[in-house]
mmCIF file with all atom_site columns, C-alpha atoms and ligand atoms in Angstrom:
data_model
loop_
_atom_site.group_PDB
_atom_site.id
_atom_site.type_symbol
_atom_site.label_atom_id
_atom_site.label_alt_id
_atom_site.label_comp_id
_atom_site.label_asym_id
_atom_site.label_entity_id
_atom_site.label_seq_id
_atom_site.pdbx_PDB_ins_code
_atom_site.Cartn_x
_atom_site.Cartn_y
_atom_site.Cartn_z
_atom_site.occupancy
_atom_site.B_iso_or_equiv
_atom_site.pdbx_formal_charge
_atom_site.auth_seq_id
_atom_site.auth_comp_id
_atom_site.auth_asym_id
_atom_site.auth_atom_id
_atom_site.pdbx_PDB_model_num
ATOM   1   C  CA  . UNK N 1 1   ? 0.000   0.000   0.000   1.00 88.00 ? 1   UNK N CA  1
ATOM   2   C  CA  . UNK N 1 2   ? 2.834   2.016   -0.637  1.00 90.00 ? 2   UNK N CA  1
ATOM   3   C  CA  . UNK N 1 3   ? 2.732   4.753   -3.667  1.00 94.00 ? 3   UNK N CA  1
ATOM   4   C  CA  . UNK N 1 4   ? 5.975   6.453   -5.630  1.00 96.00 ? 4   UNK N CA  1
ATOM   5   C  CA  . UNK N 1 5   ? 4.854   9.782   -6.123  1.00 95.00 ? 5   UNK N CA  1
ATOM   6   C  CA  . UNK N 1 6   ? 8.648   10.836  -7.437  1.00 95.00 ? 6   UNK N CA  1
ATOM   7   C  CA  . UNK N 1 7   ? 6.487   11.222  -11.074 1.00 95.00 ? 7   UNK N CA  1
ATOM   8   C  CA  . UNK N 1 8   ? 3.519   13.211  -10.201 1.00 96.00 ? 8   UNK N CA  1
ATOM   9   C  CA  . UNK N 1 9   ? 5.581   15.396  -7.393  1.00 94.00 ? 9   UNK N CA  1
ATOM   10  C  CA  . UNK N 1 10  ? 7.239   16.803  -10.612 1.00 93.00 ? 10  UNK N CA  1
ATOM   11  C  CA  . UNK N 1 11  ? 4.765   16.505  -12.718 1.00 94.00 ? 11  UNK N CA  1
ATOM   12  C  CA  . UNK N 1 12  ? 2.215   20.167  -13.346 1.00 94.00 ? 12  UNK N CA  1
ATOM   13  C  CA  . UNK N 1 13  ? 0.156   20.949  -11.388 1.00 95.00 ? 13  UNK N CA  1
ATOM   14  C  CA  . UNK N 1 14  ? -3.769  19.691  -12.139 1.00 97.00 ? 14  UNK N CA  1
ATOM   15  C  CA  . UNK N 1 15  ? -1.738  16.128  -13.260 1.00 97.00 ? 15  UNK N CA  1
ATOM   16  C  CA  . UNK N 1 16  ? -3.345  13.086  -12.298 1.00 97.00 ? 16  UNK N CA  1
ATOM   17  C  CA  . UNK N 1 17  ? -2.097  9.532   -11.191 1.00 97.00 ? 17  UNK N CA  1
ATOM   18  C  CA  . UNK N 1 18  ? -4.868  6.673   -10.249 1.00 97.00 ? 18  UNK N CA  1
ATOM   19  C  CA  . UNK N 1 19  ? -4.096  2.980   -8.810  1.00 95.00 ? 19  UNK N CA  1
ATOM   20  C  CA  . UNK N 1 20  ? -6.182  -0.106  -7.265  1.00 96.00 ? 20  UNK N CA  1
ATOM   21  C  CA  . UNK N 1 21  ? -5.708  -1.784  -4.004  1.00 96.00 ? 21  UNK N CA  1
ATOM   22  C  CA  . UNK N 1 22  ? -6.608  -5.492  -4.252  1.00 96.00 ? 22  UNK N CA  1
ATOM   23  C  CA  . UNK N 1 23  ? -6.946  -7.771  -1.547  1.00 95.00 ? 23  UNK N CA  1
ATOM   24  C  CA  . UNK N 1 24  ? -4.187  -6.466  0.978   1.00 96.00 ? 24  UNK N CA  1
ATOM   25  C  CA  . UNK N 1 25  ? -3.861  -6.708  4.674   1.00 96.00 ? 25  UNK N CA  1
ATOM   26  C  CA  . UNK N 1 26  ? -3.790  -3.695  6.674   1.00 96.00 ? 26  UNK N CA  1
ATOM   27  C  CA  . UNK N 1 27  ? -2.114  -4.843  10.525  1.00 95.00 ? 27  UNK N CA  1
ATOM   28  C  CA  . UNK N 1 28  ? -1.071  -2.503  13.091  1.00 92.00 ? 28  UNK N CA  1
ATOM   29  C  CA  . UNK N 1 29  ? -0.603  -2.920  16.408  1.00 89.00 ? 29  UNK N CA  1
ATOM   30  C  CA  . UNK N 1 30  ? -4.179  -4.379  17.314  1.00 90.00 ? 30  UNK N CA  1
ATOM   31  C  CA  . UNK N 1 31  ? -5.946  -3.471  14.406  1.00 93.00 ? 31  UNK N CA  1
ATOM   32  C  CA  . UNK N 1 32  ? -6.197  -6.093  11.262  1.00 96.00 ? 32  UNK N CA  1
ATOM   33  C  CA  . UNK N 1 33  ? -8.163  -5.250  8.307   1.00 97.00 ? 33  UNK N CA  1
ATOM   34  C  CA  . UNK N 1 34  ? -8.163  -8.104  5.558   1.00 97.00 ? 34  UNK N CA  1
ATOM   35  C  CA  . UNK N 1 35  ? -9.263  -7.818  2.343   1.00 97.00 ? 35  UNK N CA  1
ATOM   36  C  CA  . UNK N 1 36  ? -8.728  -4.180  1.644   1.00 97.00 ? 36  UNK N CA  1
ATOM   37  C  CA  . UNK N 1 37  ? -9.601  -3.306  -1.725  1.00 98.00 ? 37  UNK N CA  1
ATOM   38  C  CA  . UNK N 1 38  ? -10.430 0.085   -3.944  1.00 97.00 ? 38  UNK N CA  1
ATOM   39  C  CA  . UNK N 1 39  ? -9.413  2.731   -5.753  1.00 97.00 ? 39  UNK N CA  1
ATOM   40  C  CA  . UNK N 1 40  ? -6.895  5.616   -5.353  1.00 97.00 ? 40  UNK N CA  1
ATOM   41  C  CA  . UNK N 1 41  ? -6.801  8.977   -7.569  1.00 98.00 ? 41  UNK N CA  1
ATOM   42  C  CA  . UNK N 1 42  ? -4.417  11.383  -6.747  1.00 98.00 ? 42  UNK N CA  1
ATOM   43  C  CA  . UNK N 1 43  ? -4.093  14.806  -8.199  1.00 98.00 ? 43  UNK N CA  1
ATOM   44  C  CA  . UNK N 1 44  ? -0.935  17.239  -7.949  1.00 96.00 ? 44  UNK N CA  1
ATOM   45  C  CA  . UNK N 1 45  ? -1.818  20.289  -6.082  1.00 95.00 ? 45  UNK N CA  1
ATOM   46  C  CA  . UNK N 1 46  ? -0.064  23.435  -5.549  1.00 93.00 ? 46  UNK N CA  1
ATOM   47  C  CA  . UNK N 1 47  ? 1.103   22.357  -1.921  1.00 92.00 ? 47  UNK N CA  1
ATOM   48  C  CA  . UNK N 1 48  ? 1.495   18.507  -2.431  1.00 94.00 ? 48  UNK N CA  1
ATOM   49  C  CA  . UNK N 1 49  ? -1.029  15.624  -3.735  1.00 96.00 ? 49  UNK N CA  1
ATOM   50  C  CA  . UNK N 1 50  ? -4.768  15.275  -3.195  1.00 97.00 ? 50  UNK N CA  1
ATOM   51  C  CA  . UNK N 1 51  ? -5.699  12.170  -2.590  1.00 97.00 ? 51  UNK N CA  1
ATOM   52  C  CA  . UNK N 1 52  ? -8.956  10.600  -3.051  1.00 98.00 ? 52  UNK N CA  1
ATOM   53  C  CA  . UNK N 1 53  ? -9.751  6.898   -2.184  1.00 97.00 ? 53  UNK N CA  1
ATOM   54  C  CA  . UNK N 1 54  ? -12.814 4.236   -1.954  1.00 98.00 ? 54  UNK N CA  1
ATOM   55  C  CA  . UNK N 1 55  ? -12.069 1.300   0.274   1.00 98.00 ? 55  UNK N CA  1
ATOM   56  C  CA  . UNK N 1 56  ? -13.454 -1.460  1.877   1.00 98.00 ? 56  UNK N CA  1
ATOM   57  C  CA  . UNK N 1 57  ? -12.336 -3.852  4.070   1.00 98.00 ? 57  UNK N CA  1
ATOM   58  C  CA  . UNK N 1 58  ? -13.344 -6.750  6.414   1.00 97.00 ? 58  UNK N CA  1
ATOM   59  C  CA  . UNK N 1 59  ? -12.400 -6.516  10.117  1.00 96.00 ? 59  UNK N CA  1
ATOM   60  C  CA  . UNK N 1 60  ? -13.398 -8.827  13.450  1.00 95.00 ? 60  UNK N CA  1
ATOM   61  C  CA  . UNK N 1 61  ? -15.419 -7.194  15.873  1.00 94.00 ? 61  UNK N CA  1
ATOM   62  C  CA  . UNK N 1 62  ? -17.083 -8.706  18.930  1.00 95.00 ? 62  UNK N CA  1
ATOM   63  C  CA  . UNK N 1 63  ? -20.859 -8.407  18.842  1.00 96.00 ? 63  UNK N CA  1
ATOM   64  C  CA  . UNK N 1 64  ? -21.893 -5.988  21.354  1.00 95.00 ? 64  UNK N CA  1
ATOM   65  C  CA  . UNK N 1 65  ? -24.889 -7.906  22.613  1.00 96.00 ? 65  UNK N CA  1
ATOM   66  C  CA  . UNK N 1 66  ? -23.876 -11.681 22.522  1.00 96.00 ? 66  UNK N CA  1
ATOM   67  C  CA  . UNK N 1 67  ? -19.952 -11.236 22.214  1.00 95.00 ? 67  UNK N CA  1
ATOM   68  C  CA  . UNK N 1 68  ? -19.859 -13.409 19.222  1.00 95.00 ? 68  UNK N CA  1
ATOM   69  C  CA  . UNK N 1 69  ? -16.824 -12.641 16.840  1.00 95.00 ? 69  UNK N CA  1
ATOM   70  C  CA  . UNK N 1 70  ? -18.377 -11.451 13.913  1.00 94.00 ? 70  UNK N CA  1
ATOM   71  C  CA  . UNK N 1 71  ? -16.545 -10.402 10.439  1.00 94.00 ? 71  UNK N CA  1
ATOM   72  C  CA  . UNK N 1 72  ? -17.598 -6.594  9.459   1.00 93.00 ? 72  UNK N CA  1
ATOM   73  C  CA  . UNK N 1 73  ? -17.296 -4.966  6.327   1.00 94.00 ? 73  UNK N CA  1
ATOM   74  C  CA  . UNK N 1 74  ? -16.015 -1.375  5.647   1.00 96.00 ? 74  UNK N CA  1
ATOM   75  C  CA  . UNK N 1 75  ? -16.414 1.369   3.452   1.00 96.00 ? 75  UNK N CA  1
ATOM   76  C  CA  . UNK N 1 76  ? -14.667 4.064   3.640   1.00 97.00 ? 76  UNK N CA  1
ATOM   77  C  CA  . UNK N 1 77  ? -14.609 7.613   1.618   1.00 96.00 ? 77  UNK N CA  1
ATOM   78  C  CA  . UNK N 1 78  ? -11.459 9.235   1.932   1.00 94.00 ? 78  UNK N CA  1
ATOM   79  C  CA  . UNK N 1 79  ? -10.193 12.754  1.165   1.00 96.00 ? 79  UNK N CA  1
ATOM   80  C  CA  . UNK N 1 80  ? -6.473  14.771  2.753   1.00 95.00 ? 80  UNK N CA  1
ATOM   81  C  CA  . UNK N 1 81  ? -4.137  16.407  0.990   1.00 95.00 ? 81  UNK N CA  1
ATOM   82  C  CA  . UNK N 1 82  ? -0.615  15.122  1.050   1.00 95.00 ? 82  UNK N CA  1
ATOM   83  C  CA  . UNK N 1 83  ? 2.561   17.038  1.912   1.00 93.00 ? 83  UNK N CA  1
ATOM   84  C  CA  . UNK N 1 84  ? 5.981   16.465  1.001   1.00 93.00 ? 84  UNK N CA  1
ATOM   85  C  CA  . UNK N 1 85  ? 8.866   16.149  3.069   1.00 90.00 ? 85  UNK N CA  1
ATOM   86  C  CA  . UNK N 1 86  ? 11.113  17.062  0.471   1.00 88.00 ? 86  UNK N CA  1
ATOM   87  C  CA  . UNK N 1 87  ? 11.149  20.560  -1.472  1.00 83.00 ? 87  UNK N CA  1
ATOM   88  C  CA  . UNK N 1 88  ? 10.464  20.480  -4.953  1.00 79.00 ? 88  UNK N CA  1
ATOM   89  C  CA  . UNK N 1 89  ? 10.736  23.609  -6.962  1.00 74.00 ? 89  UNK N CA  1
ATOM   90  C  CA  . UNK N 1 90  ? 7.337   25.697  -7.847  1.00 74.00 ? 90  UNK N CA  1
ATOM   91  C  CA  . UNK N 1 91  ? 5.675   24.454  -4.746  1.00 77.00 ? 91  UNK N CA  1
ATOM   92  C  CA  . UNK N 1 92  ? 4.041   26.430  -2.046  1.00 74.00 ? 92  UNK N CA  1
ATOM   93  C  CA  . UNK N 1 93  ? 4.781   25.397  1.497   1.00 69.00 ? 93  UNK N CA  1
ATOM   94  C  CA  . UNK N 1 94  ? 2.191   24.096  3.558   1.00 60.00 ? 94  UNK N CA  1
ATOM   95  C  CA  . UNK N 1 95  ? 0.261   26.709  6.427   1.00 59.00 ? 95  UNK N CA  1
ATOM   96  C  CA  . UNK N 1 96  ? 2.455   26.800  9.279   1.00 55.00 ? 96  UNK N CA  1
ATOM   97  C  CA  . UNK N 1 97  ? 5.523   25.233  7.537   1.00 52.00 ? 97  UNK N CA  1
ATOM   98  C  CA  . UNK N 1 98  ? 8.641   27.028  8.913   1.00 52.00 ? 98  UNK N CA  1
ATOM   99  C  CA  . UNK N 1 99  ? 10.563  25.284  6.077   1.00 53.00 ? 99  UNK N CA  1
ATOM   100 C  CA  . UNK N 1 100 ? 12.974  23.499  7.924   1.00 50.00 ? 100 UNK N CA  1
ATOM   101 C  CA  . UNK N 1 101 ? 10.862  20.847  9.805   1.00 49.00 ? 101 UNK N CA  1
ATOM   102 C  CA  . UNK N 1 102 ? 8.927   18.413  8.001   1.00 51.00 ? 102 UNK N CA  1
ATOM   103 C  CA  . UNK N 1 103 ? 4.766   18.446  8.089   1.00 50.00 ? 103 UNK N CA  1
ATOM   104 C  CA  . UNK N 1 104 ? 4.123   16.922  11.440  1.00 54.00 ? 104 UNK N CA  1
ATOM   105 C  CA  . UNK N 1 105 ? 0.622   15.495  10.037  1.00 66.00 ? 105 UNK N CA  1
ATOM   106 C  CA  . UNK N 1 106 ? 0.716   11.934  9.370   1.00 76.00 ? 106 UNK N CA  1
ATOM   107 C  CA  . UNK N 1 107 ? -0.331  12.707  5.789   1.00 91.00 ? 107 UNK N CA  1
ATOM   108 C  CA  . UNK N 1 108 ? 3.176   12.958  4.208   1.00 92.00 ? 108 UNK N CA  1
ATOM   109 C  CA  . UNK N 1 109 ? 5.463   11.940  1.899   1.00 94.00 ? 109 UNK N CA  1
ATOM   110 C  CA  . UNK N 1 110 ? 8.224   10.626  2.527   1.00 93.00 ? 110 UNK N CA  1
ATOM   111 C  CA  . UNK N 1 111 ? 11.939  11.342  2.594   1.00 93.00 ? 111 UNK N CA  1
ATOM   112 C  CA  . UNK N 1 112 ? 11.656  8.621   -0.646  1.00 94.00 ? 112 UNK N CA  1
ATOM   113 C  CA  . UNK N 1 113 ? 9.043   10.287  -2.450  1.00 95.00 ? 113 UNK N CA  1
ATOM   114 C  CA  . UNK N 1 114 ? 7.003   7.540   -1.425  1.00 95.00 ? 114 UNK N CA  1
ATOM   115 C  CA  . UNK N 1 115 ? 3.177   7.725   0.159   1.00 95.00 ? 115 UNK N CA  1
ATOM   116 C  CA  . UNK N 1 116 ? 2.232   4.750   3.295   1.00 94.00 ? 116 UNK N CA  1
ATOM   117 C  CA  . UNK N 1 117 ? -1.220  4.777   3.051   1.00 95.00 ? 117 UNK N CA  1
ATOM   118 C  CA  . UNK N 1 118 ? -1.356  1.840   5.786   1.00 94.00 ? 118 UNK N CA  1
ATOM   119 C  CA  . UNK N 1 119 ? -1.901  4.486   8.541   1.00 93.00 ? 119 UNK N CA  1
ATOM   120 C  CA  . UNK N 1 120 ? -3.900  7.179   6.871   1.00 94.00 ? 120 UNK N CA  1
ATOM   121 C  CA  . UNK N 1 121 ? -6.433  4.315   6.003   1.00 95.00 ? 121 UNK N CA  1
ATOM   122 C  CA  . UNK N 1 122 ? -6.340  2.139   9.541   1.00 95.00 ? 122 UNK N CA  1
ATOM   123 C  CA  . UNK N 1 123 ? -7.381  5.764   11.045  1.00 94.00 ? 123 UNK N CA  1
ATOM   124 C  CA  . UNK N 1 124 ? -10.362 6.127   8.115   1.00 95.00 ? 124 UNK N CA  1
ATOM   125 C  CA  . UNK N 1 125 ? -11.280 2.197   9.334   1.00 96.00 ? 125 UNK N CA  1
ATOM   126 C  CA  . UNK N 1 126 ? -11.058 2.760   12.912  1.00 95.00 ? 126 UNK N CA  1
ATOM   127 C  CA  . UNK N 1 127 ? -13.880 5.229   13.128  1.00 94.00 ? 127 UNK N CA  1
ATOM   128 C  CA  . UNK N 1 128 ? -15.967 3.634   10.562  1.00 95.00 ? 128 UNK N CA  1
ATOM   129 C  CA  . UNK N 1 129 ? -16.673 1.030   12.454  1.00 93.00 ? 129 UNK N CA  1
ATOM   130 C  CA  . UNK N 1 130 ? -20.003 0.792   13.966  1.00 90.00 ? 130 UNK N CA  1
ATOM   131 C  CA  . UNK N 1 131 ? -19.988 1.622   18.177  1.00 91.00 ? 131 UNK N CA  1
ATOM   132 C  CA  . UNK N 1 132 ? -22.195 -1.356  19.005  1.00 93.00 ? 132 UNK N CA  1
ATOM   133 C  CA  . UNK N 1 133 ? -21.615 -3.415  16.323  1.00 93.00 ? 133 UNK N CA  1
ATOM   134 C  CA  . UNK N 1 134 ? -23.781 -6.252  16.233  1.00 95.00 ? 134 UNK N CA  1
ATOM   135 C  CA  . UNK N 1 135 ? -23.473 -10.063 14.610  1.00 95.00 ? 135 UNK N CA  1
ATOM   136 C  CA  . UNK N 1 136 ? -27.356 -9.392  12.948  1.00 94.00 ? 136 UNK N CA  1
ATOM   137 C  CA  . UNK N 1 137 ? -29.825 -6.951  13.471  1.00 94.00 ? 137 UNK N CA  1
ATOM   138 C  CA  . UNK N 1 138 ? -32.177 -8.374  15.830  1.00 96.00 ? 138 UNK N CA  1
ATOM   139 C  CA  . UNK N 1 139 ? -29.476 -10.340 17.865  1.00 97.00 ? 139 UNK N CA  1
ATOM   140 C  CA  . UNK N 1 140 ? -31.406 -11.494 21.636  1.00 96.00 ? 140 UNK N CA  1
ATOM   141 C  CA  . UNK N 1 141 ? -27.970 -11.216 23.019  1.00 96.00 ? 141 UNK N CA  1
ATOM   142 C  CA  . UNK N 1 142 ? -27.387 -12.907 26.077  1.00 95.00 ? 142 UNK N CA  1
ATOM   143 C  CA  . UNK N 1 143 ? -29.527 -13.093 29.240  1.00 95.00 ? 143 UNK N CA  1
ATOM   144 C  CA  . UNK N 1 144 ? -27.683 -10.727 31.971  1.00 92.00 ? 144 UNK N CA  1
ATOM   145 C  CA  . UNK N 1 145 ? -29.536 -13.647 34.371  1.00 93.00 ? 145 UNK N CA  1
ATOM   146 C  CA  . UNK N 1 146 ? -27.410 -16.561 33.453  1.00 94.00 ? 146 UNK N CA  1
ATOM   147 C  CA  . UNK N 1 147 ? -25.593 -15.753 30.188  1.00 93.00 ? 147 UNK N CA  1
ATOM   148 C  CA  . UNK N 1 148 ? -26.782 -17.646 28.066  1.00 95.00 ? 148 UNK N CA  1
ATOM   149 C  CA  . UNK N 1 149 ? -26.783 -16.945 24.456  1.00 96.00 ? 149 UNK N CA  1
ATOM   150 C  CA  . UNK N 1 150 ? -30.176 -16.142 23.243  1.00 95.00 ? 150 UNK N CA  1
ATOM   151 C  CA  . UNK N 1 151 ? -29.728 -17.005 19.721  1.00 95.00 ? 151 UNK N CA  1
ATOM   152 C  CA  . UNK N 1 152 ? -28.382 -20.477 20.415  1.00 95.00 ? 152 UNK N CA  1
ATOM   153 C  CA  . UNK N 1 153 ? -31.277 -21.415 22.889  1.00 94.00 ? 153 UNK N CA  1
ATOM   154 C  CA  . UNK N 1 154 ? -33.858 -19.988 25.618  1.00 93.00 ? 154 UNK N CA  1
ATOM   155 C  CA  . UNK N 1 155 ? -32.865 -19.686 29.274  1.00 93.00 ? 155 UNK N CA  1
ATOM   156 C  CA  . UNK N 1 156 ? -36.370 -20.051 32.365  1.00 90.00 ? 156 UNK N CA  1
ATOM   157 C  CA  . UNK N 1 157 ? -34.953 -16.969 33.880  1.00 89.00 ? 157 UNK N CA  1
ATOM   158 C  CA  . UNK N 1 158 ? -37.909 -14.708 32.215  1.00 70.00 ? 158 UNK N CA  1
ATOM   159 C  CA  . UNK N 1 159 ? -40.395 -17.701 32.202  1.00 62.00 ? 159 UNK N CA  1
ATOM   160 C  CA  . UNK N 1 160 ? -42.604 -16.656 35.191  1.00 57.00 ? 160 UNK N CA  1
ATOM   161 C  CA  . UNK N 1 161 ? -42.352 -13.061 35.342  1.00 53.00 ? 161 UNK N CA  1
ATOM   162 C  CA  . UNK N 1 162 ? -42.142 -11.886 31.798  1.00 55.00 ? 162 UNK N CA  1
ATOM   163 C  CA  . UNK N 1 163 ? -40.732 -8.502  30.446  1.00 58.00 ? 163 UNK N CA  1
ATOM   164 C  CA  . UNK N 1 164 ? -40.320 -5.981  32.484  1.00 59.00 ? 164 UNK N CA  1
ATOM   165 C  CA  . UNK N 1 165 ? -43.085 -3.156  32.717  1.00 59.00 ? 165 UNK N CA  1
ATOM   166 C  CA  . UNK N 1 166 ? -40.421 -0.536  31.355  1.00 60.00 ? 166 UNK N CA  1
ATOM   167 C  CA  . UNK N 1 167 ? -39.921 -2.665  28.449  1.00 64.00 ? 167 UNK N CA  1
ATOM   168 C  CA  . UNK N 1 168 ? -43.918 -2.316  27.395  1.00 62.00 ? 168 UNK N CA  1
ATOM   169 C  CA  . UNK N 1 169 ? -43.703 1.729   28.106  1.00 64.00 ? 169 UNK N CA  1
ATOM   170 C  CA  . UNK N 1 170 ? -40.628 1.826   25.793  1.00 61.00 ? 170 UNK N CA  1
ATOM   171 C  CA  . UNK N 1 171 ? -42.059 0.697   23.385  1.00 63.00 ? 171 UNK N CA  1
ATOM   172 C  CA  . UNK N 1 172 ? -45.358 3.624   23.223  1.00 65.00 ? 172 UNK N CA  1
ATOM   173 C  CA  . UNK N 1 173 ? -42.369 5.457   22.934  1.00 62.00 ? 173 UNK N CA  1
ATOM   174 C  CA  . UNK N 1 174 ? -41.706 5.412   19.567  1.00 61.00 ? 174 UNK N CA  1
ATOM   175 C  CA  . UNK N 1 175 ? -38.823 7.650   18.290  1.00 60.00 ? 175 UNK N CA  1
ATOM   176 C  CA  . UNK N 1 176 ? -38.506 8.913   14.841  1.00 59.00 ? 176 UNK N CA  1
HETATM 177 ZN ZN1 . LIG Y 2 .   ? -24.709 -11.020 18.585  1.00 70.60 ? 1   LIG Y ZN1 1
HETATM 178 ZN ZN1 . LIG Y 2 .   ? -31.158 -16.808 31.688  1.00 70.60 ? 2   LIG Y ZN1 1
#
């Protein structure tokens, strides 16, 4: 997932580059996203390269009702310009650039000209997935009585007494 922008960094301004992403593995530290695939255009700009990508990938989540490990997929739209470490001639210096340290945002190239998109897209992944993700929509969970896992079979903690009267008046409470 690595891109040599030592072309297009030289290249006008307004030039274009585009590449795919198939089927790569995105791992770092505790986050592993498998199967990353899409599509990458990146356009010179005046300061550096704008890069636009559509990805997905599949990631393992625990379901946050019945704990199950369940396999997610992600989409994710992304958009951030790119600055260069090194100085190319014709290009204007990035806001707040004192010119002798390099862009302290993790959307950089490299001293080799080169773009890692491994981080910039782990970040986009992190936060698209879901805060309660669940293994299916109307997963029963498990029973906070005796833990057992609704889906698979039915526990007699509810037999005699039924749901809860809260549970009825939640549900006038209909919220568009
Ligand atoms: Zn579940
Ligand atoms: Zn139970």
């Amino acid at each position: 997932m690595h891109y040599n922008a030592s072309g297009l960094l030289k290249d006008h301004v307004g030039s274009s580059r585009e590449f795919t992403i198939e089927s790569e593995i995105i791992s770092i530290a505790e986050d592993r996203f498998t199967n990353v695939c899409g599509h990458v255009d990146l356009l010179k700009t005046g300061r550096g390269i704008l890069v636009q990508a559509e990805v997905t990938a599949s990631t393992t989540e625990e379901c946050s009702r019945c704990l199950k490990e369940t396999e997610f997929e992600l989409d994710i739209e992304f958009e951030e310009e790119f600055h260069p470490v090194n100085r190319f001639t014709g290009m204007v210096e990035a806001e707040g650039d004192d010119g002798q340290s390099p862009p302290d945002s993790s959307y950089r190239v490299d001293e080799d000209n080169t773009i890692d998109f491994r981080e910039s897209f782990r970040q986009a992944f992190v936060s698209a997935i879901p805060m309660a993700p669940l293994c299916k929509p109307d997963c029963k969970g498990l029973c906070i009585e005796c833990a057992t896992d609704l889906n698979v079979e039915d526990c007699d903690c509810n037999e005699t007494t039924g749901p809860p009267e809260w549970a009825a008046s939640l549900k006038s409470l209909e919220i568009n």
